[in-house]
Short mmCIF file of C-alpha atoms and ligand atoms in Angstrom, two decimals:
data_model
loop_
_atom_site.label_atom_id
_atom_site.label_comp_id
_atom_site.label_asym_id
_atom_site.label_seq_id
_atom_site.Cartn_x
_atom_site.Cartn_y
_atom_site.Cartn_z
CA UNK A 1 -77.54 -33.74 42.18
CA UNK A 2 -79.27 -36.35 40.66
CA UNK A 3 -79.42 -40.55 41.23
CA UNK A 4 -76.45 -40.76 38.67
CA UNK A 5 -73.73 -39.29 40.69
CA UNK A 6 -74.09 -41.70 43.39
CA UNK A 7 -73.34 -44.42 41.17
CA UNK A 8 -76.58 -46.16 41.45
CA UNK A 9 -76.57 -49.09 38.99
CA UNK A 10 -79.11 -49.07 35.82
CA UNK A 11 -81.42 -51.61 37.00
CA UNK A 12 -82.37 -49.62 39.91
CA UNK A 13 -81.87 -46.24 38.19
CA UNK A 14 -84.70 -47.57 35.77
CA UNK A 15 -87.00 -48.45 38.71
CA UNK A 16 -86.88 -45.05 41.08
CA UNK A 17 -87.49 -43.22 37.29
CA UNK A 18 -90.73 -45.73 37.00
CA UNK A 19 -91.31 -43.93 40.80
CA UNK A 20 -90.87 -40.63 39.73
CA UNK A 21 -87.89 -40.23 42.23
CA UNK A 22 -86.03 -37.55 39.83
CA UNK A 23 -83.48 -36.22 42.20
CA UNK A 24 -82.10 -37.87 45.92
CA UNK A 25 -83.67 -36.34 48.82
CA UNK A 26 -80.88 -35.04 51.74
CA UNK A 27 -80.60 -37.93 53.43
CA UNK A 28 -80.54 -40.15 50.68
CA UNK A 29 -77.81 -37.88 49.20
CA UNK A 30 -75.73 -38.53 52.09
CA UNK A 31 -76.60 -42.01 53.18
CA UNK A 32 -76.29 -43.82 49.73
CA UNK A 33 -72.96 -43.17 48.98
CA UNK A 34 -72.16 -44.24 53.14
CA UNK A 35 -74.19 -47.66 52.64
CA UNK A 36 -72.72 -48.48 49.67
CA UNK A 37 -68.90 -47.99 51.11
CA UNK A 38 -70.18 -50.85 53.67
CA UNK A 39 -70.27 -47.81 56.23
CA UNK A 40 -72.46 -48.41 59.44
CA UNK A 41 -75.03 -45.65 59.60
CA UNK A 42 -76.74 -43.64 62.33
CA UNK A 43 -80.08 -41.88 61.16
CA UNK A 44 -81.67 -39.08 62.91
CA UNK A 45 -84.88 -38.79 60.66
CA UNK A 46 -88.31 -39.32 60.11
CA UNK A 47 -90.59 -40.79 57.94
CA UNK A 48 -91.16 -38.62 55.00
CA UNK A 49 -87.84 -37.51 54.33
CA UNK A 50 -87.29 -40.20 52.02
CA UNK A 51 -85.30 -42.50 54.94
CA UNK A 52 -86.35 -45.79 53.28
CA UNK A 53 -84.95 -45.20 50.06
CA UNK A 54 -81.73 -44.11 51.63
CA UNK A 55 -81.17 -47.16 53.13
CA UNK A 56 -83.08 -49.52 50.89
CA UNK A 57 -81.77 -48.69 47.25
CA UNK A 58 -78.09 -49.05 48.63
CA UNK A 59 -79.13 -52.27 50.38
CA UNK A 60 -80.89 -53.50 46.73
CA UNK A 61 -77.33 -52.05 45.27
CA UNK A 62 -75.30 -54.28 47.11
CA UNK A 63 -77.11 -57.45 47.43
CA UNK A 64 -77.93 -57.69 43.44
CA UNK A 65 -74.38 -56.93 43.19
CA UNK A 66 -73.51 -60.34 44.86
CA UNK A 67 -76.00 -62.23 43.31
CA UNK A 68 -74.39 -65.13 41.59
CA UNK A 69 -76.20 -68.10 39.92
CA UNK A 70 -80.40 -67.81 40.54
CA UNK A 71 -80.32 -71.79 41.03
CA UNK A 72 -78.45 -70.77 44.74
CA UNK A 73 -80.09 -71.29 47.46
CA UNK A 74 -81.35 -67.44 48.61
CA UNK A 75 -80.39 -66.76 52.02
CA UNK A 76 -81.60 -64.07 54.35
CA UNK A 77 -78.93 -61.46 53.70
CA UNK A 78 -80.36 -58.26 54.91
CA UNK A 79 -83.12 -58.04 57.88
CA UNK A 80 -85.05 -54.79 58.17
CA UNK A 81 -86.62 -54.87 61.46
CA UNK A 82 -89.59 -52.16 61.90
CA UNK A 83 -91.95 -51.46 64.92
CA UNK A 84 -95.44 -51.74 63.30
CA UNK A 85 -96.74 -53.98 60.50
CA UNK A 86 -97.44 -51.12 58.73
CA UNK A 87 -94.42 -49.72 58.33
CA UNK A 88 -93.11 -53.10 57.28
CA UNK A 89 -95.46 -53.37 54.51
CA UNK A 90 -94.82 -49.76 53.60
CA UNK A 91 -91.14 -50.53 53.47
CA UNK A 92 -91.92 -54.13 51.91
CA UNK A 93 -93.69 -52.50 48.73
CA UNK A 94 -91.14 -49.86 48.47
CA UNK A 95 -88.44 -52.75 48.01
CA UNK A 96 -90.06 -54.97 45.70
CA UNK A 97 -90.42 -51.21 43.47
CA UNK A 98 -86.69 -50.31 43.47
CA UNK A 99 -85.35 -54.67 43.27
CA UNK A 100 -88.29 -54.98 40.35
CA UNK A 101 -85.58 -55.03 37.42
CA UNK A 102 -82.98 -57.21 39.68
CA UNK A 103 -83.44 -60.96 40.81
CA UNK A 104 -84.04 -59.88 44.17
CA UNK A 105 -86.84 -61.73 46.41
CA UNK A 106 -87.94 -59.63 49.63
CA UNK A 107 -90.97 -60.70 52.22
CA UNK A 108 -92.57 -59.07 54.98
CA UNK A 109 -92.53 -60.99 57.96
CA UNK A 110 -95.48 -59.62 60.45
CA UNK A 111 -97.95 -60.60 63.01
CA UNK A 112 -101.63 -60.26 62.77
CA UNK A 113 -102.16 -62.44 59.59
CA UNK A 114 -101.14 -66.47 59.16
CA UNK A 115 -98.02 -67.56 59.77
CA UNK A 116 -98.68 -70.72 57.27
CA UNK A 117 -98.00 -68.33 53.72
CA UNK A 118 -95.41 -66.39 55.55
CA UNK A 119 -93.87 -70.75 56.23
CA UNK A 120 -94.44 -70.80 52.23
CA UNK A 121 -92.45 -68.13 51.31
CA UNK A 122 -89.50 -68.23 53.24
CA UNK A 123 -89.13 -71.69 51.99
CA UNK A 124 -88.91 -70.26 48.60
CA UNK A 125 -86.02 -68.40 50.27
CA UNK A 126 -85.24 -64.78 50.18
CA UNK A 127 -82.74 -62.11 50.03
CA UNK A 128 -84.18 -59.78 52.13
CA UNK A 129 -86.68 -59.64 55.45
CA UNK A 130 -88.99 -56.79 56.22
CA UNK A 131 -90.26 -57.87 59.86
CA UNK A 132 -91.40 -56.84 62.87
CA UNK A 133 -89.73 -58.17 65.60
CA UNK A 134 -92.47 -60.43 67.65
CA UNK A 135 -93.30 -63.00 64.62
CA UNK A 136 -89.84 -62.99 63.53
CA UNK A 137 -89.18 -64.26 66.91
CA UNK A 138 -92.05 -66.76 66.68
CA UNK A 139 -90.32 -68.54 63.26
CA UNK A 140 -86.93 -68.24 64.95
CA UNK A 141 -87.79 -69.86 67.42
CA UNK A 142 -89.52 -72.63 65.43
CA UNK A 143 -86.57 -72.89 63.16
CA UNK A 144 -88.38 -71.42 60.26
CA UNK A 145 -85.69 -68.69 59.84
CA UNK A 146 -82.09 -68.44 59.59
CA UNK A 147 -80.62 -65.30 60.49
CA UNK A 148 -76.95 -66.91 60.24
CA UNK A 149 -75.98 -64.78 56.82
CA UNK A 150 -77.15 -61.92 57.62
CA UNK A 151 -75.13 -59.10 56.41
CA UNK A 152 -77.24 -56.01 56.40
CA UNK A 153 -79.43 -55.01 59.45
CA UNK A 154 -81.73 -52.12 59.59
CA UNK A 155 -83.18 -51.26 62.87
CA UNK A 156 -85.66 -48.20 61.93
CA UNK A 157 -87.32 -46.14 63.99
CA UNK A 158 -85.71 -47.75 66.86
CA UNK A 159 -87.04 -45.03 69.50
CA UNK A 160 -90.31 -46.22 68.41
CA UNK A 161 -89.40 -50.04 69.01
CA UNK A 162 -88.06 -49.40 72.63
CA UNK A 163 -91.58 -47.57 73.43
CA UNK A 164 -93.71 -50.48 72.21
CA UNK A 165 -91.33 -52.75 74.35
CA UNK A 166 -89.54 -54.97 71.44
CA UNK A 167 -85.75 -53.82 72.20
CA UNK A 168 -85.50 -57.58 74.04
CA UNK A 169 -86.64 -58.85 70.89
CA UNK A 170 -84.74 -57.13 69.17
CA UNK A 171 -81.70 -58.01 71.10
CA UNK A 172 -82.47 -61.91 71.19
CA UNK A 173 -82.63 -61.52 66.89
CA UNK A 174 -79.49 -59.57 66.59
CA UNK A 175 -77.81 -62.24 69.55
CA UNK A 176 -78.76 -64.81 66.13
CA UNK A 177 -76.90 -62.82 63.23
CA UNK A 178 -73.11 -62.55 62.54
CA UNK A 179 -70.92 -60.17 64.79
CA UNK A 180 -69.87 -58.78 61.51
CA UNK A 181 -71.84 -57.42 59.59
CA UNK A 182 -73.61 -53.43 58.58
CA UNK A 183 -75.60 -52.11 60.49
CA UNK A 184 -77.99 -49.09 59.51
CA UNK A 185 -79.87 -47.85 62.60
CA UNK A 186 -82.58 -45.30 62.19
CA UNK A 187 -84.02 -43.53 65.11
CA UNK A 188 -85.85 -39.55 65.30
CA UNK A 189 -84.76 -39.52 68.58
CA UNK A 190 -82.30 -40.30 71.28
CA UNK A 191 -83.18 -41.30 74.70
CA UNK A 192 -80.68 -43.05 76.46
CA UNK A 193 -81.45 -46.21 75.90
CA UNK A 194 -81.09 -45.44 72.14
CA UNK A 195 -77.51 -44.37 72.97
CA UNK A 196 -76.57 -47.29 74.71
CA UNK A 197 -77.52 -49.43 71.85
CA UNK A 198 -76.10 -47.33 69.11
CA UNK A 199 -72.62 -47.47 70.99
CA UNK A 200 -72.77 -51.12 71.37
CA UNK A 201 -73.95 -51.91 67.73
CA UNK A 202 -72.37 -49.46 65.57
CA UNK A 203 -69.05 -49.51 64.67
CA UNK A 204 -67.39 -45.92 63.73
CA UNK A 205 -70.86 -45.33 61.73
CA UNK A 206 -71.19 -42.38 59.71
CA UNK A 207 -74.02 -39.84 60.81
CA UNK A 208 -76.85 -38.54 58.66
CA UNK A 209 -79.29 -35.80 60.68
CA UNK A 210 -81.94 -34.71 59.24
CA UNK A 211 -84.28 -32.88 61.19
CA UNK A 212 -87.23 -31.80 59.01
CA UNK A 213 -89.21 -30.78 61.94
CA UNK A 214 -88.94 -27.00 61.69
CA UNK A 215 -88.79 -26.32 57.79
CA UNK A 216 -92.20 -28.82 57.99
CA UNK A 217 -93.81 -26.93 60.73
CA UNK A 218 -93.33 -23.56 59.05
CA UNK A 219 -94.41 -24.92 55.89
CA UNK A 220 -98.19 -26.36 57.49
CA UNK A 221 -100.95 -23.99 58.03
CA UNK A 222 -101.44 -24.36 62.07
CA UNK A 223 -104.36 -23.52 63.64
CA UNK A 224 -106.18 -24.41 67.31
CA UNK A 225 -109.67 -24.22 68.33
CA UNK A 226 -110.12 -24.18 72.23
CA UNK A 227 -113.08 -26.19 73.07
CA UNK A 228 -114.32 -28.64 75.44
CA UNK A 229 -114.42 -32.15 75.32
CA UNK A 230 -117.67 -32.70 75.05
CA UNK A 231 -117.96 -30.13 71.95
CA UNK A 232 -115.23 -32.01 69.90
CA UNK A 233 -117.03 -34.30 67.74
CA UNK A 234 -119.72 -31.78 66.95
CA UNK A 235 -116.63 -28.96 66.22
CA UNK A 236 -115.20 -32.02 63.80
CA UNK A 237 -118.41 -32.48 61.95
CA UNK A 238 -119.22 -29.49 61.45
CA UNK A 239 -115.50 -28.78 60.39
CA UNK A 240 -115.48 -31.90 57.55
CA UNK A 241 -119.02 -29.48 55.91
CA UNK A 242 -116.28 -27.92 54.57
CA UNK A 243 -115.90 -29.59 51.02
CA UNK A 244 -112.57 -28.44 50.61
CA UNK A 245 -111.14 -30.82 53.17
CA UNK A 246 -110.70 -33.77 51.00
CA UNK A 247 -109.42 -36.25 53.06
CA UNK A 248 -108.13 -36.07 56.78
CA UNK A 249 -106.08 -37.71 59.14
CA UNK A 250 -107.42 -37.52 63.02
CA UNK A 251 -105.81 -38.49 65.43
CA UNK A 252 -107.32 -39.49 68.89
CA UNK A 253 -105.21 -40.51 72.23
CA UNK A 254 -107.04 -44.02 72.63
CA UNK A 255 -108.33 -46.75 70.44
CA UNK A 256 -111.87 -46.24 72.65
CA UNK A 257 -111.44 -42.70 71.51
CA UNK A 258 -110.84 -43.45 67.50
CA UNK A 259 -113.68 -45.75 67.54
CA UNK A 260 -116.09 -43.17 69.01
CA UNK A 261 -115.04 -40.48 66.67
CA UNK A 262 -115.84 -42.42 63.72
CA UNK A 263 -119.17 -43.09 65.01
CA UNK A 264 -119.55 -39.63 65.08
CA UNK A 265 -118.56 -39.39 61.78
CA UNK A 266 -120.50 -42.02 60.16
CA UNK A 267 -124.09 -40.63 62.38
CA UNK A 268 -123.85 -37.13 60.06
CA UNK A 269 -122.92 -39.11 56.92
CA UNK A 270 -118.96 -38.86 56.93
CA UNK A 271 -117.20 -41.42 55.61
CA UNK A 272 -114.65 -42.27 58.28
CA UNK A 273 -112.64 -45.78 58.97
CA UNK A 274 -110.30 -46.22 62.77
CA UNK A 275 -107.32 -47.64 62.06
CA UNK A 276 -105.29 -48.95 65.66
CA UNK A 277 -104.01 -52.01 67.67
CA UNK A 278 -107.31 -53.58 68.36
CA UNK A 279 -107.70 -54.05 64.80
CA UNK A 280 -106.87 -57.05 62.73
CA UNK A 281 -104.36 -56.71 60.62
CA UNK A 282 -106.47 -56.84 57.14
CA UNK A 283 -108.88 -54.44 59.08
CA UNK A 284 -106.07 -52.20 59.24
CA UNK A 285 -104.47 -52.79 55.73
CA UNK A 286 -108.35 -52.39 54.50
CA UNK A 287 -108.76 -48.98 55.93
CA UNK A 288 -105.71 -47.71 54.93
CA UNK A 289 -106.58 -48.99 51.60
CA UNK A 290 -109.70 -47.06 51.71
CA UNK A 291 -108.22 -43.84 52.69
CA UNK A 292 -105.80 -43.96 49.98
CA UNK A 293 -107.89 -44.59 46.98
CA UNK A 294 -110.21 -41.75 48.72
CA UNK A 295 -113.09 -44.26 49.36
CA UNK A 296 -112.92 -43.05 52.69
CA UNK A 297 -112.75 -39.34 53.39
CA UNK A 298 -111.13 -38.90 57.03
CA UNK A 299 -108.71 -42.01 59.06
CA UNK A 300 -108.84 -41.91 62.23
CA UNK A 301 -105.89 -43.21 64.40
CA UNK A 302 -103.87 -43.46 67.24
CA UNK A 303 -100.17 -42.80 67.25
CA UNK A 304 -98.79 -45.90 67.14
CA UNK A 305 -101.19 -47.19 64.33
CA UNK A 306 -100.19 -43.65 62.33
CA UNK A 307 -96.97 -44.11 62.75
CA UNK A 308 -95.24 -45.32 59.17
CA UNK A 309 -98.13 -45.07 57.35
CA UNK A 310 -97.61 -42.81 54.12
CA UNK A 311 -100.44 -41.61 52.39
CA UNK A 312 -99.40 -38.99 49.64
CA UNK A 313 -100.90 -35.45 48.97
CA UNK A 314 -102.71 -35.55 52.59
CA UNK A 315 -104.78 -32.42 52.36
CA UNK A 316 -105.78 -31.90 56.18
CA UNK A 317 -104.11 -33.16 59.78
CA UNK A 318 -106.72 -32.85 62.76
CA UNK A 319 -105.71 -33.31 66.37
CA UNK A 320 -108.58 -34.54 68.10
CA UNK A 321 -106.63 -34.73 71.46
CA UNK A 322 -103.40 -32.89 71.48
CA UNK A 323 -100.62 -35.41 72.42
CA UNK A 324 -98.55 -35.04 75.74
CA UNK A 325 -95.20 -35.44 73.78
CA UNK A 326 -94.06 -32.25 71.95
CA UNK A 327 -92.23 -34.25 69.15
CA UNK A 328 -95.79 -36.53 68.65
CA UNK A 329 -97.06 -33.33 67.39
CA UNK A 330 -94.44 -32.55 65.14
CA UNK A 331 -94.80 -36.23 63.77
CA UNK A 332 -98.45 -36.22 63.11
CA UNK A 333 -98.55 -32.93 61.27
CA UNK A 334 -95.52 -33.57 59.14
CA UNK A 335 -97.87 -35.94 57.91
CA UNK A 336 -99.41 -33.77 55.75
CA UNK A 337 -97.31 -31.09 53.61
CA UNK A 338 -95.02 -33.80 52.10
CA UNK A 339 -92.50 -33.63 49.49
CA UNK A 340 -92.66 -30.03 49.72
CA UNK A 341 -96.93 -29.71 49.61
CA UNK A 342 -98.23 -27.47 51.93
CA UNK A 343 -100.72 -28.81 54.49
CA UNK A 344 -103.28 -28.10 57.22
CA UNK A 345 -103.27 -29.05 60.82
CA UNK A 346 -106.20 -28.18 62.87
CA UNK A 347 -106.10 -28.94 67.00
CA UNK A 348 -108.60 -29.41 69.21
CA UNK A 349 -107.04 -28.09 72.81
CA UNK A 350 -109.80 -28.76 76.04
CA UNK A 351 -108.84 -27.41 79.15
CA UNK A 352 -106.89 -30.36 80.23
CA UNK A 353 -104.66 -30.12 77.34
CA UNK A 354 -103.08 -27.01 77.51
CA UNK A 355 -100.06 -27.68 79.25
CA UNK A 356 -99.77 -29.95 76.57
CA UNK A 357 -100.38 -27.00 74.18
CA UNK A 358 -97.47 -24.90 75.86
CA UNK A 359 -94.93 -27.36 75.72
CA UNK A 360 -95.91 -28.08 71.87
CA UNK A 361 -95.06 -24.27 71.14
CA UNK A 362 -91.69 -24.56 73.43
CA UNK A 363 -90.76 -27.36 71.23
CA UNK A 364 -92.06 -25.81 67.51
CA UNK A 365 -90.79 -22.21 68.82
CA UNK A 366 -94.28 -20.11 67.59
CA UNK A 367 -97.43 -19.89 69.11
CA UNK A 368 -100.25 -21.86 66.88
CA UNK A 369 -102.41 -19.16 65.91
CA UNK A 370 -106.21 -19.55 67.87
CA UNK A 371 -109.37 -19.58 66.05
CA UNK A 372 -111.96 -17.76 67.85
CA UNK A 373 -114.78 -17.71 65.35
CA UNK A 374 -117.16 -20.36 64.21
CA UNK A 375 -120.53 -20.62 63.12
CA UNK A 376 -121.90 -22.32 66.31
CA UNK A 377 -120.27 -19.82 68.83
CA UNK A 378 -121.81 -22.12 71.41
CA UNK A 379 -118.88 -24.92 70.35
CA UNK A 380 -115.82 -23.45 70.85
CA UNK A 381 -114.82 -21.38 74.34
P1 AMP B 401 -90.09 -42.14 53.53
O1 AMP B 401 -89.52 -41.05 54.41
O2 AMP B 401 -89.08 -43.15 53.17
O3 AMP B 401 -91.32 -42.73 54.15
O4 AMP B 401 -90.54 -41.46 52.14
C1 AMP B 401 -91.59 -40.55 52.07
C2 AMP B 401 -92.22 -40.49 50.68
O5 AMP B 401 -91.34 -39.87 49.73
C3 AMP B 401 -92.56 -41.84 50.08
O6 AMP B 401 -93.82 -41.72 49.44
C4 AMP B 401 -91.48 -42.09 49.04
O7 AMP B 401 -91.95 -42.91 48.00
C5 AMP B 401 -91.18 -40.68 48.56
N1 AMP B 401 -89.78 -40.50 48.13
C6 AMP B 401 -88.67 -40.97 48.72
N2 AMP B 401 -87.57 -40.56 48.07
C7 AMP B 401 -87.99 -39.79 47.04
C8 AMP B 401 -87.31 -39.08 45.99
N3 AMP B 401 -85.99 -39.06 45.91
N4 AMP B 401 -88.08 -38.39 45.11
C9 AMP B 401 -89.42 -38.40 45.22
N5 AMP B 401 -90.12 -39.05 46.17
C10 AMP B 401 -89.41 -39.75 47.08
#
């Protein structure tokens, strides 16, 4: 199948072939032709199987469709409400690439910079809002935003809102848009919260699961070094000698944690940037930068700063700590081996960890094969 058969219009056919999108990913394949019937949608998916475009070149498709006279005054028409500012600029630049040939005007709404050019913009008006849900809330409540037309709402990775404690928000927003309108909900997993709002916001949607996590885990090289906390950092250095690992993702459990490690880093001569919530938001945006042009060789994060952030052709994954939630694992090393690359995830397990480390192979079925060899004998146990 290709982008033709689901009757995607030129103008955006032109811009996913300036992507290099050639053919739909699954969910794509079956969520375009749903968003486009004006369906409501439930997605079980992550990030990295191509979620955004599934709901964002239908959303592009219908509003562009509408579009009458440019002289009308733009009104917020779709709302794409994200957990991290990341993400929201992630999904921002994605939607200004497939609405470049179309007289579309999107903005990211999100905290951690000025409110005064986000005041600018929206005066300009436009079509559609990529926000996360705290400043939205700020301009709502200052009148700065109209939510009143409304007609497409995206709620991604809504398991990942609830955690951070934004589903209130959240709820205020939607308690601001028209009853009717679509609604495209996106969430990897379903605690029962989740249900409760997926029953009271959806209305008979159609259902798109796409579970990547095992076809992902068997394609990524796994391995685990045993070794104690205090040997970690020295284990990691020596690890990034290895010229081969071009650039890596860590992850550490705290910000505290992320910081350290990239002191570590930067005392042998690594380059290494932290990216997490005590961050600004530019120091963020500049790190990630960094690590994507390859100015910086290894990020180091925490979950919730990782999550949404899409870096292509990452070579390596390292767990620095091991997370206590099975499917956090899965998450961070489907990171790497994207778009059908194979990838590397190295773990660091300390004694403290491993009942983390069992429930991680309950959850990916396989034991991660244990590395019991290194040239400092001394570092691992
Ligand atoms: P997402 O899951 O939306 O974060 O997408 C993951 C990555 O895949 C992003 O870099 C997208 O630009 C890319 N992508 C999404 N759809 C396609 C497609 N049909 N063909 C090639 N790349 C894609």
């Amino acid at each position: 199948m290709n982008f033709n058969d689901l009757n995607i219009k030129p103008a955006i056919l032109k811009a996913l072939s300036k992507e290099n999108y050639t053919a739909p990913t699954p969910i794509q394949e079956q969520a375009i032709p749903a968003v486009l019937a004006g369906r409501d949608l439930f997605g079980c998916a992550q990030t990295g199987t191509g979620k955004t475009a599934a709901f964002a070149v239908p959303i592009v498709q219908l509003l562009s469709e509408q579009q009458s006279s440019p002289q009308k005054v733009r009104r917020i028409r779709s709302l794409i409400l994200t957990p991290t500012r990341e993400l929201a600029l992630q999904i921002s630049d994605n939607i200004q690439a497939y609405s470049q040939f179309t007289q579309l005007r999107s903005l990211a709404i999100v905290g951690g910079v000025s409110q005064k050019g986000q005041e600018r913009s929206l005066e300009q008006g436009a079509d559609i809002i990529i926000a996360t849900p705290g400043r939205l809330i700020d301009l709502m409540n200052q009148k700065l935003v109209d939510l009143q037309h409304v007609q497409i709402l995206v709620l991604d990775e809504a398991d990942r809102m609830l955690d951070m404690g934004f589903i209130r928000d959240v709820k205020k927003l939607i308690a601001k848009m028209p009853g009717k309108k679509q609604t495209l909900f996106f969430s990897a997993t379903m605690p029962p919260e989740i249900s409760k709002l997926v029953k009271a916001l959806l209305v008979n949607p159609v259902k798109v699961e796409i579970t990547p996590a095992s076809s992902t885990v068997d394609r990524i090289k796994q391995s685990l070094y045993y070794v104690e906390k205090a040997n970690k950092q020295s284990l990691l250095n020596d690890l990034l000698r290895d010229p081969s690992i071009v650039s890596a993702l860590v992850f550490t459990r705290t910000k505290h944690g992320a910081d350290r490690v990239v002191r570590g880093l930067t005392k042998v001569n690594i380059s290494a940037q932290a990216i997490h919530g005590n961050k600004s938001q530019n120091a963020r945006q500049n790190a990630l930068n960094n690590f994507k042009s390859g100015a910086t060789r290894v990020l180091v994060a925490t979950d919730i700063a990782a999550r949404g952030i899409d870096i292509d052709e990452l070579s390596h994954v390292i767990n620095f700590n091991l997370p206590n939630i099975p499917e956090t694992y899965v998450h961070r090393i489907g990171r790497t081996g994207r778009a059908g690359l194979s990838g590397i995830a190295i773990s660091f397990c300390e004694t403290e960890e491993i009942p983390y480390l069992k429930d991680i192979e309950k959850k990916i079925k396989k034991s991660i094969p244990i590395v019991t060899e290194h040239s400092d004998p001394l570092l691992i146990s």
